[in-house]
């Protein structure tokens, strides 16, 4: 018998798996049990080739490798190293006691070199939390694994190097390490709000959304700056705290979009999928255990949907769960996975298919039915979850000439930080940190906010009860920006205008 450990990731949750190898004096064979998926089942051939390439004789016995707990679905090639080490420990090629005390993560190449794998950060964190701090990883994952406090990371280039550490008699060969460049890691936004000309109403709505963590809808013709404004929202948000930074980094580690050399992701991420994206690309999915999508990669950041009515209705409706609960639960035949997805949704839309239905709409070539059908792609339940809605109008020559020196992102971000700090102090002792997260029952129980205007809008059917709660959230954000302890009637009225796409003066 040979035993060691690996880690199985289900969503961001890591489970320590005991890898047991039993070698029997019988007809030679290799069986892998414990609910492996197709890529993991193929590790039998990878492991056999890697062992022989490392200068170690493959044991001619009946080998049974069990991944325990057997009822937990397991996927991926990260089990290769653990399977190889447990098998050779059972064959007596290395010290079984030393192998039993470590966790092994890594994919094996046919030449015996170790290849980096996804999800090392949450996997190592799970191993340390389970009381197994010594972790052997490929050298390409070493920087990422060392981000976990308390982890005793052993970085290796090849299976030969790992076996030598355990006392195996293998030839010394200088193996070239396998370093994989991770794709598409999110970079901190460098776009400045000072680049946006005019649009005082939209700029103010953007500041309110940033201060309270609210979702935002911008409606206007092409060329009015909707995409520019959305791209500058991450620059107004504060840095992530330690807990959120670890969680966001874990999501990007599982997605394969994390560059370990940059350390933990401290800036809010920004995702802007194309309108042809599928539901699996936006909310996550795929064969086997589902992978995170753009909504989870935007956790604690911004998810921007440009030309929102052009997105598939299936994509838009799948966002309703994360907008309410801040997480996505994906159920598949192979199992279910839970990913965090507490993002700020920013929607940009034209008023009609041609985009010219503004003002008197004399240049618009769309029929009234086409206009109605186009914007109705954004369903009522989805729009009911969007706190701030604003119209973005074209700038005239006079507006451009009258434009002074616009405020930059740093100035607005400072006001946003002060407003969030006021909200954080008010919400101390609760599980919430921004106004957008506060449930309506807690808001309605707070004294001081005048609600007679909202009661009338509720009676007239202009607001749902959820809409009333969301207007109250925005009113508290407006009070935080103004430095007031409780929102006044002006704050509630202005929040109602922001909710109903009215014109707001900063």
mmCIF file of C-alpha atoms in Angstrom, residues 2-8 15-21 65-69 74 78-87 89 96-106 123-124 126-128 130-137 162 166:
data_model
loop_
_atom_site.group_PDB
_atom_site.id
_atom_site.type_symbol
_atom_site.label_atom_id
_atom_site.label_comp_id
_atom_site.label_asym_id
_atom_site.label_seq_id
_atom_site.Cartn_x
_atom_site.Cartn_y
_atom_site.Cartn_z
ATOM 1 C CA UNK A 2 1.059 3.557 -0.706
ATOM 2 C CA UNK A 3 -0.837 6.634 0.494
ATOM 3 C CA UNK A 4 -0.632 10.340 -0.151
ATOM 4 C CA UNK A 5 -3.062 13.223 -0.569
ATOM 5 C CA UNK A 6 -4.397 15.540 -3.237
ATOM 6 C CA UNK A 7 -7.164 18.174 -3.354
ATOM 7 C CA UNK A 8 -10.419 18.093 -5.304
ATOM 8 C CA UNK A 15 -11.752 18.752 -0.417
ATOM 9 C CA UNK A 16 -8.648 16.844 0.661
ATOM 10 C CA UNK A 17 -8.614 13.484 -1.125
ATOM 11 C CA UNK A 18 -6.670 10.459 0.111
ATOM 12 C CA UNK A 19 -4.957 8.700 -2.783
ATOM 13 C CA UNK A 20 -4.429 5.000 -1.985
ATOM 14 C CA UNK A 21 -2.466 2.649 -4.223
ATOM 15 C CA UNK A 65 -5.641 3.381 -7.084
ATOM 16 C CA UNK A 66 -8.566 4.639 -5.001
ATOM 17 C CA UNK A 67 -9.476 8.312 -4.599
ATOM 18 C CA UNK A 68 -11.266 8.660 -1.275
ATOM 19 C CA UNK A 69 -13.963 9.779 -0.539
ATOM 20 C CA UNK A 74 -13.156 14.297 -9.259
ATOM 21 C CA UNK A 78 -3.960 17.755 -10.994
ATOM 22 C CA UNK A 79 -4.125 14.254 -9.444
ATOM 23 C CA UNK A 80 -1.336 12.889 -11.696
ATOM 24 C CA UNK A 81 1.522 13.554 -9.283
ATOM 25 C CA UNK A 82 -0.339 12.101 -6.291
ATOM 26 C CA UNK A 83 -1.245 8.942 -8.236
ATOM 27 C CA UNK A 84 2.371 8.451 -9.345
ATOM 28 C CA UNK A 85 3.843 9.049 -5.881
ATOM 29 C CA UNK A 86 1.335 6.764 -4.127
ATOM 30 C CA UNK A 87 1.962 3.983 -6.665
ATOM 31 C CA UNK A 89 5.480 4.330 -2.529
ATOM 32 C CA UNK A 96 5.972 5.640 2.269
ATOM 33 C CA UNK A 97 5.990 7.616 5.544
ATOM 34 C CA UNK A 98 7.344 10.794 3.933
ATOM 35 C CA UNK A 99 4.842 10.510 1.081
ATOM 36 C CA UNK A 100 1.897 10.050 3.449
ATOM 37 C CA UNK A 101 2.492 13.385 5.156
ATOM 38 C CA UNK A 102 2.286 15.637 2.089
ATOM 39 C CA UNK A 103 -0.256 16.890 -0.432
ATOM 40 C CA UNK A 104 0.729 16.541 -4.095
ATOM 41 C CA UNK A 105 -0.686 18.680 -6.905
ATOM 42 C CA UNK A 106 0.420 18.705 -10.520
ATOM 43 C CA UNK A 123 -6.528 23.967 -3.275
ATOM 44 C CA UNK A 124 -3.531 24.835 -1.085
ATOM 45 C CA UNK A 126 -8.030 23.871 1.662
ATOM 46 C CA UNK A 127 -5.050 21.630 2.420
ATOM 47 C CA UNK A 128 -3.679 24.035 5.041
ATOM 48 C CA UNK A 130 -7.421 20.626 6.843
ATOM 49 C CA UNK A 131 -4.119 20.388 8.721
ATOM 50 C CA UNK A 132 -1.830 19.387 5.843
ATOM 51 C CA UNK A 133 0.501 22.364 5.329
ATOM 52 C CA UNK A 134 3.243 20.581 3.312
ATOM 53 C CA UNK A 135 2.282 20.831 -0.344
ATOM 54 C CA UNK A 136 4.296 19.760 -3.392
ATOM 55 C CA UNK A 137 3.413 21.751 -6.525
ATOM 56 C CA UNK A 162 10.073 14.696 -6.251
ATOM 57 C CA UNK A 166 11.697 10.825 -0.970
#
